[in-house]
Short mmCIF file of C-alpha atoms in Angstrom, two decimals:
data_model
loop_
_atom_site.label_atom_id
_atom_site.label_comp_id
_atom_site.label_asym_id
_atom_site.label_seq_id
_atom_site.Cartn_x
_atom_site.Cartn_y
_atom_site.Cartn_z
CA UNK A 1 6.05 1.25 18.25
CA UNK A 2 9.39 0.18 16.29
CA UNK A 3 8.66 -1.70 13.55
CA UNK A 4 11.04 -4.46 13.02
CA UNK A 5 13.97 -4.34 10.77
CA UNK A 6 12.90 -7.87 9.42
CA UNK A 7 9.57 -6.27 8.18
CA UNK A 8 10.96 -2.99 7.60
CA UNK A 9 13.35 -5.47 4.92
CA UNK A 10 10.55 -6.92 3.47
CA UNK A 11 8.63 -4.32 2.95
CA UNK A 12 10.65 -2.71 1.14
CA UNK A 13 11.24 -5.65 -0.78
CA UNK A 14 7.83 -5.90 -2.00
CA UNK A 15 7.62 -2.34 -2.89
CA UNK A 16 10.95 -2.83 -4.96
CA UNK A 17 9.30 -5.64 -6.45
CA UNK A 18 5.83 -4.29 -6.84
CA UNK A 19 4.44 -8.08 -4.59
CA UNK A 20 1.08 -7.67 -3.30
CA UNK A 21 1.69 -7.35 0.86
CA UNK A 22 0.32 -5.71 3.86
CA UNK A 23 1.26 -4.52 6.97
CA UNK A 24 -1.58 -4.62 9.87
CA UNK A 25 -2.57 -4.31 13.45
CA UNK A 26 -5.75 -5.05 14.89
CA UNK A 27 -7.53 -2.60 17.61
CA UNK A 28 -5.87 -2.77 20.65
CA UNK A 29 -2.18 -4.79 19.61
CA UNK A 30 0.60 -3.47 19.71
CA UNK A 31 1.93 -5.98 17.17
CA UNK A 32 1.61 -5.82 13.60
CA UNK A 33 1.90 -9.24 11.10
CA UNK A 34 3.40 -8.77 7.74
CA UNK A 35 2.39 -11.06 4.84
CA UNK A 36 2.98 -11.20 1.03
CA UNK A 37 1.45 -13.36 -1.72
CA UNK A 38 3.34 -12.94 -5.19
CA UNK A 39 0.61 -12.64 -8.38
CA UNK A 40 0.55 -16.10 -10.17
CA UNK A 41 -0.81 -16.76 -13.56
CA UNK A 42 -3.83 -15.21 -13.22
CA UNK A 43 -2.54 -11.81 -12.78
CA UNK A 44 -4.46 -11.01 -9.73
CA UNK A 45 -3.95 -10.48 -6.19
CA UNK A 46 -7.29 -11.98 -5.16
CA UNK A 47 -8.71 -12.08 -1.20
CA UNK A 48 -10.78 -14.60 -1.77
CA UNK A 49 -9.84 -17.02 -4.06
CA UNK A 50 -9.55 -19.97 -1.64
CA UNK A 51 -12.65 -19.34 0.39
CA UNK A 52 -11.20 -20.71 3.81
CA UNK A 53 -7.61 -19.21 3.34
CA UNK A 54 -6.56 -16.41 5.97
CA UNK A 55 -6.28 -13.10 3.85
CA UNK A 56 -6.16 -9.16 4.12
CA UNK A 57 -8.46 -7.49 1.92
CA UNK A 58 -9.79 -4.41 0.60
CA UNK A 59 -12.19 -2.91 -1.83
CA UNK A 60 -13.16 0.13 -3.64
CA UNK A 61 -15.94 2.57 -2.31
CA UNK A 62 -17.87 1.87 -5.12
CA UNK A 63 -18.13 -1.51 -4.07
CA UNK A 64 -18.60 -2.94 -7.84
CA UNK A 65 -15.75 -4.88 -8.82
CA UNK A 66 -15.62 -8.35 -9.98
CA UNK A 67 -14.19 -9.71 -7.30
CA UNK A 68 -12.51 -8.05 -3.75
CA UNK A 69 -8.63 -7.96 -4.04
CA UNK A 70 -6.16 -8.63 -1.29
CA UNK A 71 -3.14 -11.06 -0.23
CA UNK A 72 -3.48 -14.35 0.82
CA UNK A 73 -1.53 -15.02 3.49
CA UNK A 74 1.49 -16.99 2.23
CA UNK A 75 4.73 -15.60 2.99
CA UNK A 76 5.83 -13.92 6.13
CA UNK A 77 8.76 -11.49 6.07
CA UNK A 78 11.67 -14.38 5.99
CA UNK A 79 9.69 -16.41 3.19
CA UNK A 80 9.41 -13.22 1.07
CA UNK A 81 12.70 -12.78 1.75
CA UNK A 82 14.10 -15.91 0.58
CA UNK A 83 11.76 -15.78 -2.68
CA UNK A 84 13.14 -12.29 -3.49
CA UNK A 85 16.70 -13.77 -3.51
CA UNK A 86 16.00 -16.33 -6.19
CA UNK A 87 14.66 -15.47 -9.55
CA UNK A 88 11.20 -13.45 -9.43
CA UNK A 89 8.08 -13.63 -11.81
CA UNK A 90 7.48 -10.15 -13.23
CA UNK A 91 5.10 -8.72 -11.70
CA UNK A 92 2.35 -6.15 -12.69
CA UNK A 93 2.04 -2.53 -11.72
CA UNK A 94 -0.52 -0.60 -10.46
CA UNK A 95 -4.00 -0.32 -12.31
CA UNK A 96 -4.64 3.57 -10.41
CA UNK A 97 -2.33 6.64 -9.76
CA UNK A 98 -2.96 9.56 -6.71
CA UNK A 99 -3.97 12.32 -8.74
CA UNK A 100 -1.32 15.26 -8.72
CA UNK A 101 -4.04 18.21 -8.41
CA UNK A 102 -6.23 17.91 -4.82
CA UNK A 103 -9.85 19.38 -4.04
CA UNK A 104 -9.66 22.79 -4.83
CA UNK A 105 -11.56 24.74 -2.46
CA UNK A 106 -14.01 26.32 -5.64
CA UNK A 107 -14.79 23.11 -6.53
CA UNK A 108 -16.00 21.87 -3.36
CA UNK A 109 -17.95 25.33 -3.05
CA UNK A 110 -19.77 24.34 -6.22
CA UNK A 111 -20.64 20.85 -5.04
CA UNK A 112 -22.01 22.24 -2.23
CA UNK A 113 -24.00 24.45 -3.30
CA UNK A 114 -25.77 22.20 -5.63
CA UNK A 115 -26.16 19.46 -2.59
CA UNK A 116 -27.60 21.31 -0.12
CA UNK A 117 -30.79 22.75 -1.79
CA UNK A 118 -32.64 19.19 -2.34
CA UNK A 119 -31.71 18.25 1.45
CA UNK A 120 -33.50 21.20 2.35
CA UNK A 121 -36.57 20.42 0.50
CA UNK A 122 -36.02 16.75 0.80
CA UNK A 123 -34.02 16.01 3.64
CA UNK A 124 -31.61 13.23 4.02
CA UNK A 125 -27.67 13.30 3.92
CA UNK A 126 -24.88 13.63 0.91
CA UNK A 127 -21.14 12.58 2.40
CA UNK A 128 -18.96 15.31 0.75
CA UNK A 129 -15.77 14.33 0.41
CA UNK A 130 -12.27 16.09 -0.87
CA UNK A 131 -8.58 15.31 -1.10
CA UNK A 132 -5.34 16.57 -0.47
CA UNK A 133 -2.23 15.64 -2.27
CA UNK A 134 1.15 16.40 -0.71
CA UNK A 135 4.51 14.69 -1.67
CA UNK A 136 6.65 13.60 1.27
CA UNK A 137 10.23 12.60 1.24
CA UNK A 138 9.52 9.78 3.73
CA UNK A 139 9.33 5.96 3.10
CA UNK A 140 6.37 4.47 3.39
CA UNK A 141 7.17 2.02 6.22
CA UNK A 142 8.64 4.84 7.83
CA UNK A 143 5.08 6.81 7.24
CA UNK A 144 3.79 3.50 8.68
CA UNK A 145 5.78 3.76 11.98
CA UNK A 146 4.74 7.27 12.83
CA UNK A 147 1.23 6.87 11.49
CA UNK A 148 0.83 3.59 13.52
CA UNK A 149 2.36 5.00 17.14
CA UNK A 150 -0.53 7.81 17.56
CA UNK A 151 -3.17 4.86 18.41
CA UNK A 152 -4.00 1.98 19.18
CA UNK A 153 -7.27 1.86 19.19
CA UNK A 154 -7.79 1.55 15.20
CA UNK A 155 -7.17 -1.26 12.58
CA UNK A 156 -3.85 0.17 10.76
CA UNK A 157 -2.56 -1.13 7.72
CA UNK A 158 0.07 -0.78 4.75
CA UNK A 159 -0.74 -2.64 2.02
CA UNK A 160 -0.27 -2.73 -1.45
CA UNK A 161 -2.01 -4.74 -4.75
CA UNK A 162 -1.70 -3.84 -8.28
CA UNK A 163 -5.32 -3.52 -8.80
CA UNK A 164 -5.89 -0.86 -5.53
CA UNK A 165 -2.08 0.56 -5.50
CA UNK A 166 -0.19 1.16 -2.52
CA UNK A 167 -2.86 2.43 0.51
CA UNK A 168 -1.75 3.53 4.29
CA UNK A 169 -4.87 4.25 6.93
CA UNK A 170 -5.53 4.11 10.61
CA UNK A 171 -9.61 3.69 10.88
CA UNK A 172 -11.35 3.94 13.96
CA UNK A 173 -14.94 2.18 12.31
CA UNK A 174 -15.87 -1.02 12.63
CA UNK A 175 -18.08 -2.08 9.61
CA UNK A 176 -18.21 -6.34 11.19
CA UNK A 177 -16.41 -8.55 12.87
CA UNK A 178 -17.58 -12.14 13.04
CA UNK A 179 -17.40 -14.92 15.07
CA UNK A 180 -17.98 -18.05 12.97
CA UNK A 181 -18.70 -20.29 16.49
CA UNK A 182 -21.47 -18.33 17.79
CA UNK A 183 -22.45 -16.25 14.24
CA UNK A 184 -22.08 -12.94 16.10
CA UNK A 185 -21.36 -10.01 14.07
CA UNK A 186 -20.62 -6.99 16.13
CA UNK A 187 -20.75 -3.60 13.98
CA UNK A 188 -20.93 0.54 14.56
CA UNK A 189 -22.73 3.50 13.33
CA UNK A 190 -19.91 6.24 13.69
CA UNK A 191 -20.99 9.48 12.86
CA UNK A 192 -20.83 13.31 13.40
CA UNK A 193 -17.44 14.64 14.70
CA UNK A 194 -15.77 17.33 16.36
CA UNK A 195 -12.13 18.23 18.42
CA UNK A 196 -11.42 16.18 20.59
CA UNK A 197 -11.58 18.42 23.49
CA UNK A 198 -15.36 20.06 22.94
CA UNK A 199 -17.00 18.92 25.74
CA UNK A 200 -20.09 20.80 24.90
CA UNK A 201 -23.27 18.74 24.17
CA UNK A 202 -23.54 17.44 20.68
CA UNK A 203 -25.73 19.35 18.44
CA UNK A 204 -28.93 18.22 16.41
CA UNK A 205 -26.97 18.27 13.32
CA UNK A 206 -24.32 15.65 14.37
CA UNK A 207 -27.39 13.76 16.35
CA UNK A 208 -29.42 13.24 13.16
CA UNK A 209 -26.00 12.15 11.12
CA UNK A 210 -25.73 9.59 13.81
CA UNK A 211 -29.42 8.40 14.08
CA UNK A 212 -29.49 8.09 10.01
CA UNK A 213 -26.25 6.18 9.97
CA UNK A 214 -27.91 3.90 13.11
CA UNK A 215 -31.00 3.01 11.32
CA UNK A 216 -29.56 2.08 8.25
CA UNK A 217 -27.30 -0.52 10.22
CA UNK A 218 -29.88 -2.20 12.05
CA UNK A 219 -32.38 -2.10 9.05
CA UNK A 220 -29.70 -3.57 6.76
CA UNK A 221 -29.38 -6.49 8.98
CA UNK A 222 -33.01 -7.07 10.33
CA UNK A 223 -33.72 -7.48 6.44
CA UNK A 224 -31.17 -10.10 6.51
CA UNK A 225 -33.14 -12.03 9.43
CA UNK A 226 -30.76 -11.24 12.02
CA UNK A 227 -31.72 -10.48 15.63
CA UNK A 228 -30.24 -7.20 16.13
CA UNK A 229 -29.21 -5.45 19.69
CA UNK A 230 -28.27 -1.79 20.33
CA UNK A 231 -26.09 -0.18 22.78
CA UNK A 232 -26.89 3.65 24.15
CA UNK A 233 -24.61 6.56 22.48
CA UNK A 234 -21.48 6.93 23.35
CA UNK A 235 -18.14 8.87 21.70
CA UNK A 236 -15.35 7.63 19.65
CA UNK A 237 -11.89 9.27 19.94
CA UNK A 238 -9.51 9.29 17.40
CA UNK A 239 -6.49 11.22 18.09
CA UNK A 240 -7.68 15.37 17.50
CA UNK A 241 -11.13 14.55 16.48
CA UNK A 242 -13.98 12.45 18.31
CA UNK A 243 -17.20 10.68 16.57
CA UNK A 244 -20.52 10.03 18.56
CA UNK A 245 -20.51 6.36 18.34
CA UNK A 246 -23.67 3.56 18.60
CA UNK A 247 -22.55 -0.04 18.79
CA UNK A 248 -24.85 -3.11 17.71
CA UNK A 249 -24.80 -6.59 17.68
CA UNK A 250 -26.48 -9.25 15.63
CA UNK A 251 -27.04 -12.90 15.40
CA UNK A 252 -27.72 -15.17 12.85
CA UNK A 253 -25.34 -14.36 10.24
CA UNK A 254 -23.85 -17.15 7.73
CA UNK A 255 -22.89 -15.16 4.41
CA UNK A 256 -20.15 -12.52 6.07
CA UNK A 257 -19.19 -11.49 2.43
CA UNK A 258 -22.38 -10.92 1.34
CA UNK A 259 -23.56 -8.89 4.62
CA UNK A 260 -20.33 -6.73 3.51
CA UNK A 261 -21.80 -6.16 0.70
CA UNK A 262 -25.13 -5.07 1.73
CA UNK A 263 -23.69 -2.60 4.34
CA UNK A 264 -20.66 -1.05 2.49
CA UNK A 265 -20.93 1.82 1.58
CA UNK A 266 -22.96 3.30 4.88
CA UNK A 267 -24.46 6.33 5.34
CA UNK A 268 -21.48 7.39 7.46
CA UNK A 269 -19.27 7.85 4.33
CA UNK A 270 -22.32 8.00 1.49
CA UNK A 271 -25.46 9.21 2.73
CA UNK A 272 -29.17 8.85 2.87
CA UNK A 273 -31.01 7.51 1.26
CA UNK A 274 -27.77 5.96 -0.65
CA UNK A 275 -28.78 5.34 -4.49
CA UNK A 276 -29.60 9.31 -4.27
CA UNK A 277 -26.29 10.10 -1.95
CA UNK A 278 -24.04 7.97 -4.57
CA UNK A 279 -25.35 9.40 -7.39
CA UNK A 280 -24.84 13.20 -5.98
CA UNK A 281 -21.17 12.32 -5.49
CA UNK A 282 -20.61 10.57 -8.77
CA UNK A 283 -21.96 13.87 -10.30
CA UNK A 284 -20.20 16.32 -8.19
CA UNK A 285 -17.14 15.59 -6.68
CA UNK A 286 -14.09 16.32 -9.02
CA UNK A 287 -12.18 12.84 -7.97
CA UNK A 288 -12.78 9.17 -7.73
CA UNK A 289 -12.67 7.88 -3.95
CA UNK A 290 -10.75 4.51 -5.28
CA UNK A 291 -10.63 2.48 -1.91
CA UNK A 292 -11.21 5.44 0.61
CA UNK A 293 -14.70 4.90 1.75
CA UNK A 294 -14.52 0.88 0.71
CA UNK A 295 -14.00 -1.78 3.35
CA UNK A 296 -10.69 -3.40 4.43
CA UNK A 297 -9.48 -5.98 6.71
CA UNK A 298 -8.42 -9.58 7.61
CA UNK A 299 -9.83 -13.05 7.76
CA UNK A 300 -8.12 -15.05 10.31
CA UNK A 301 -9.40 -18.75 11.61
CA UNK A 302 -12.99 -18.00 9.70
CA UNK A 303 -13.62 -15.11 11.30
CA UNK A 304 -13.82 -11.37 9.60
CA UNK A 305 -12.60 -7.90 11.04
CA UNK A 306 -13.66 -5.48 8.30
CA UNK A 307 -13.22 -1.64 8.73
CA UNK A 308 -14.64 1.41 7.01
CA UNK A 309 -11.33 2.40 4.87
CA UNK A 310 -10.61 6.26 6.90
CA UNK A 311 -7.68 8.32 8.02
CA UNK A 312 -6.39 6.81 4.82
CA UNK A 313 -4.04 8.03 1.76
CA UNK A 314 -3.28 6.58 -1.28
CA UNK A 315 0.83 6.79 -2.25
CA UNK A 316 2.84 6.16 -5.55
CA UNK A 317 6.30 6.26 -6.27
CA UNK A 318 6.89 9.51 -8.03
CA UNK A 319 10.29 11.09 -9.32
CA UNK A 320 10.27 14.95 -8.17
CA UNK A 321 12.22 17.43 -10.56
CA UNK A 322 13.57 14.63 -11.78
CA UNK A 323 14.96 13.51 -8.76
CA UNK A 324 15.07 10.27 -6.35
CA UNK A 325 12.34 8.50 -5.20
CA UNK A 326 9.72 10.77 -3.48
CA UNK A 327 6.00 9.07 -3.10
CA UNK A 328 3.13 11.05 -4.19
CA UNK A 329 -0.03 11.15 -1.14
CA UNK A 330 -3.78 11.48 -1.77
CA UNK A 331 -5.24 12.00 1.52
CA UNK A 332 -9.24 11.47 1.52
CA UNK A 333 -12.04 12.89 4.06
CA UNK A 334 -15.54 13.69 4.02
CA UNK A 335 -18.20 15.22 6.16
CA UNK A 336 -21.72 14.64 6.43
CA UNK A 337 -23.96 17.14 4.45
CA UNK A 338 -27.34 17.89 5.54
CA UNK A 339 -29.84 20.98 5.18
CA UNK A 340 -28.53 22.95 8.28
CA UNK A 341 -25.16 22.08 7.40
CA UNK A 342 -22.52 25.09 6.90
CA UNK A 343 -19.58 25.05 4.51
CA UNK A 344 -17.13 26.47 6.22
CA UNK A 345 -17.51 23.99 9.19
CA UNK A 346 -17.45 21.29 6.85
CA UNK A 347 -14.31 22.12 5.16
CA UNK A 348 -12.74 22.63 8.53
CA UNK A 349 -13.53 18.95 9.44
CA UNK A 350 -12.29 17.44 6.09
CA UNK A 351 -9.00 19.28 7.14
CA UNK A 352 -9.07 17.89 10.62
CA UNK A 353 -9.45 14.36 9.93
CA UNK A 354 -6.19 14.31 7.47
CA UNK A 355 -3.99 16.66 9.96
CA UNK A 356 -2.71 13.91 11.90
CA UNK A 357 -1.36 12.16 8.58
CA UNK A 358 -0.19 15.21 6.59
CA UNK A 359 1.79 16.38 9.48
CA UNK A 360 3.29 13.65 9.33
CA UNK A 361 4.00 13.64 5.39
CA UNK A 362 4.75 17.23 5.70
CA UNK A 363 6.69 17.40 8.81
CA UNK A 364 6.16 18.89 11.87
CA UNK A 365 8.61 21.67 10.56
CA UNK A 366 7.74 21.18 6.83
CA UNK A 367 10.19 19.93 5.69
CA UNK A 368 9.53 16.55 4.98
CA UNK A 369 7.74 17.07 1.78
CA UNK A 370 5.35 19.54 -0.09
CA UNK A 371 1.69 20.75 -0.56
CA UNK A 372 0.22 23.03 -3.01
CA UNK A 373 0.98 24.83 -5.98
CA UNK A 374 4.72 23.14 -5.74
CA UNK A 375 3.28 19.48 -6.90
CA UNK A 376 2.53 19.59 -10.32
CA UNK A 377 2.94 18.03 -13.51
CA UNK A 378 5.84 19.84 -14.95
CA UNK A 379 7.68 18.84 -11.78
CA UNK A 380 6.36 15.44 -10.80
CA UNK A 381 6.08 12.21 -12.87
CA UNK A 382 5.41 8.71 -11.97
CA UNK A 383 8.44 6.40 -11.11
CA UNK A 384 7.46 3.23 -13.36
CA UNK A 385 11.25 1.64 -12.75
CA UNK A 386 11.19 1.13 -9.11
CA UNK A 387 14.50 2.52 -7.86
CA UNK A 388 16.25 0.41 -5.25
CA UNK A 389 16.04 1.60 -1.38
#
C-alpha cells in the first residue's frame, strides 16, 4: 500500500521538527491514520494524560516508568501541517540513541551458557534476546511503506516521542483488546516459532514455550477475577516465520491499564517464572531492550488494542562519514531459552525474525545501507540539527 503524499508530508514534518506522531494500521486495514500532538509545557508526550482522550501509546519492556508515553490524538496530517507553517515551540529531542555496536555473536554465547545450566536443574524459560544495527539510506516513511505492504495481518506503526525515540514495527501479538460495552478483553499466548513452510509437527520444546506462555495468561487474569475462556492451538504466520498460537478471552475487566500492567512483560518475550527471567536478562544481555518487548497501541472510542512491541527497530538520524542524513537501525529479537534448547537454532531464529526488516534496510541488492564492521563510531555520529528533507 501507497502511503499518501499528505502523510508522507507530514511525516516528515514531524521528524524535521522532532513533534511526537505516529503512523498506524490496525490488523486487517489497509488504511493507516496519522496523528501528531506537539509537547506543551510540561515537556512530555504523555498517552494518558486525559484519561478518555483517543491516543497511541507505547512503553518500555521494563515496564517501570512514571507514566506510559504516546500522542494524543490532536492533529491529523493537514492540522500539523498548518501548525508547522506558523511559528513552532521548540521542541525536545530524544531521551535514547540505537546503539552503534549490535549483539556480537561471543556475547550471546556467554549469556547462554550461563542461562541454560539453572533451566536444566530448575526448569522454566529465559527470553534471550540480541540486536542488529545496520544503517540504511532510506527514509523512514519510505521504510514504513515497504515494511507495512508485506502484511496485513499485524498492528504496524511509525511513531516517534522524545522520551522512546523514533520506533518502526509490524507485530503479529495481541497482548488485549477491549471492548468497554461488554468488558471483553480478547488476548494471545504466541509462542515457539519456525519457517513458515515446516509443516512437520511441532516439537516438545516449542509446545512447552507455548503452554508456559498460556498459563501465565489465563492465571494473570483469573487472579484479576475474570472469567477466562480458551481456544485449542492453532499457528500464527507472519511473513517467513510462523508462531503456534492459543487465543483466550475474558470477562469482567474494568481497569484496562492496569491489566496491561499485570501482563506486560509475558513469558513470550521474558520468561518463566518472570522476576527470575528479568533478572537473568538484566545481568546478561549486553543491551537495554528500550521499547522492544514493551506494549504499544491505540485507544479509540474507550476501547484498547495493545500489542507485544515485535518485528520492531529503533532509528535515529545519524550523519555517515560526515555525510547527509542516513538513520541509524537497532533491530531487536529474542528466542525462548529452555534446558533442551540449542544455540545455534536459537541464533538462527533471532536472525529470522529481523530478515524481513533488514532486507529491507539493507536492500534486496545491498545497497541500501550497511551492516557490520562498516558502522562505527569513527564513521557515524548522531545528527542533533535535523537536516531538512
Amino acid at each position: 500500500m501507497k502511503i499518501p503524499g499528505l502523510t508522507r508530508d507530514a511525516v516528515n514534518a514531524c521528524l524535521l521538527h522532532r513533534i511526537p506522531f505516529a503512523l498506524f494500521a490496525l490488523p486487517g486495514r489497509d488504511d493507516f491514520r496519522f496523528q501528531a500532538s506537539p509537547v506543551g509545557k510540561s515537556g512530555r508526550s504523555e498517552a494518558f494524560a486525559d484519561p478518555e482522550a483517543d491516543c497511541f501509546f507505547i512503553n518500555f519492556f521494563d515496564n517501570d516508568e512514571p507514566y506510559t508515553a504516546g500522542v494524543p490524538f490532536t492533529m491529523d496530517e493537514e492540522a500539523l501541517l498548518n501548525y508547522c507553517d506558523g511559528e513552532i515551540a521548540p521542541q525536545p529531542s530524544a531521551e535514547i540513541r540505537p546503539r552503534i555496536s549490535p549483539t556480537f555473536r561471543v556475547s550471546y554465547h556467554d549469556a547462554f551458557a550461563r542461562i541454560i545450566p539453572r533451566l536444566k536443574v530448575e526448569g522454566g524459560k529465559v527470553v534471550l534476546s540480541r540486536h542488529r544495527t545496520i544503517l540504511t539510506y532510506k527514509s523512514p516513511v519510505d521504510v514504513a511503506e515497504e515494511f507495512f505492504s508485506l502484511t496485513d495481518t499485524t498492528f504496524r506503526y511509525l511513531a516517534y516521542t522524545p522520551e522512546t525515540g523514533l520506533w518502526i514495527g509490524s507485530t503479529p501479538e495481541l497482548l488485549l483488546e477491549s471492548d468497554s460495552l461488554s468488558r471483553e478483553v480478547r488476548t494471545m499466548a504466541l509462542a515457539g516459532t519456525r519457517q513458515a513452510d515446516d509443516d512437520t509437527p511441532w516439537d516438545d520444546k516449542n509446545i512447552y514455550e507455548q503452554a508456559i506462555v498460556t498459563d501465565f495468561i489465563a492465571e494473570t487474569l483469573k487472579k484479576e477475577g475474570l472469567d477466562v475462556s480458551i481456544d485449542d492451538i492453532s499457528e500464527r504466520k507472519f511473513i517467513n516465520i510462523k508462531h503456534l498460537c492459543t487465543e483466550i478471552t475474558a470477562r469482567g475487566a474494568d481497569d484496562i491499564p492496569a491489566l496491561l500492567s499485570e501482563l506486560s512483560p509475558t513469558p513470550a518475550v521474558a520468561g518463566h517464572p518472570r522476576e527470575t527471567a528479568l533478572e537473568e536478562i538484566s545481568r546478561y544481555e549486553t543491551h537495554r531492550r528500550n521499547c522492544y518487548g514493551g506494549y504499544v497501541g491505540v485507544r479509540i472510542g474507550g476501547d484498547y488494542h495493545a500489542y507485544v512491541n515485535l518485528r520492531c527497530c529503533f532509528m535515529a538520524s545519524v550523519l555517515y562519514k560526515g555525510g547527509g542524513r542516513e538513520w541509524l537501525c537497532n533491530l531487536y529479537a529474542g528466542g525462548g531459552i529452555v534446558a533442551a534448547s540449542k544455540e545455534e537454532d536459537e541464533w538462527n531464529e533471532t536472525g529470522a525474525k529481523t530478515e524481513a526488516l533488514a532486507t529491507i534496510l539493507l536492500g534486496k541488492d545491498g545497497g541500501k545501507g550497511i551492516e557490520g564492521s562498516a558502522v562505527n563510531s569513527s564513521t557515524v555520529r548522531f545528527n542533533d540539527t535535523p537536516i531538512p528533507f
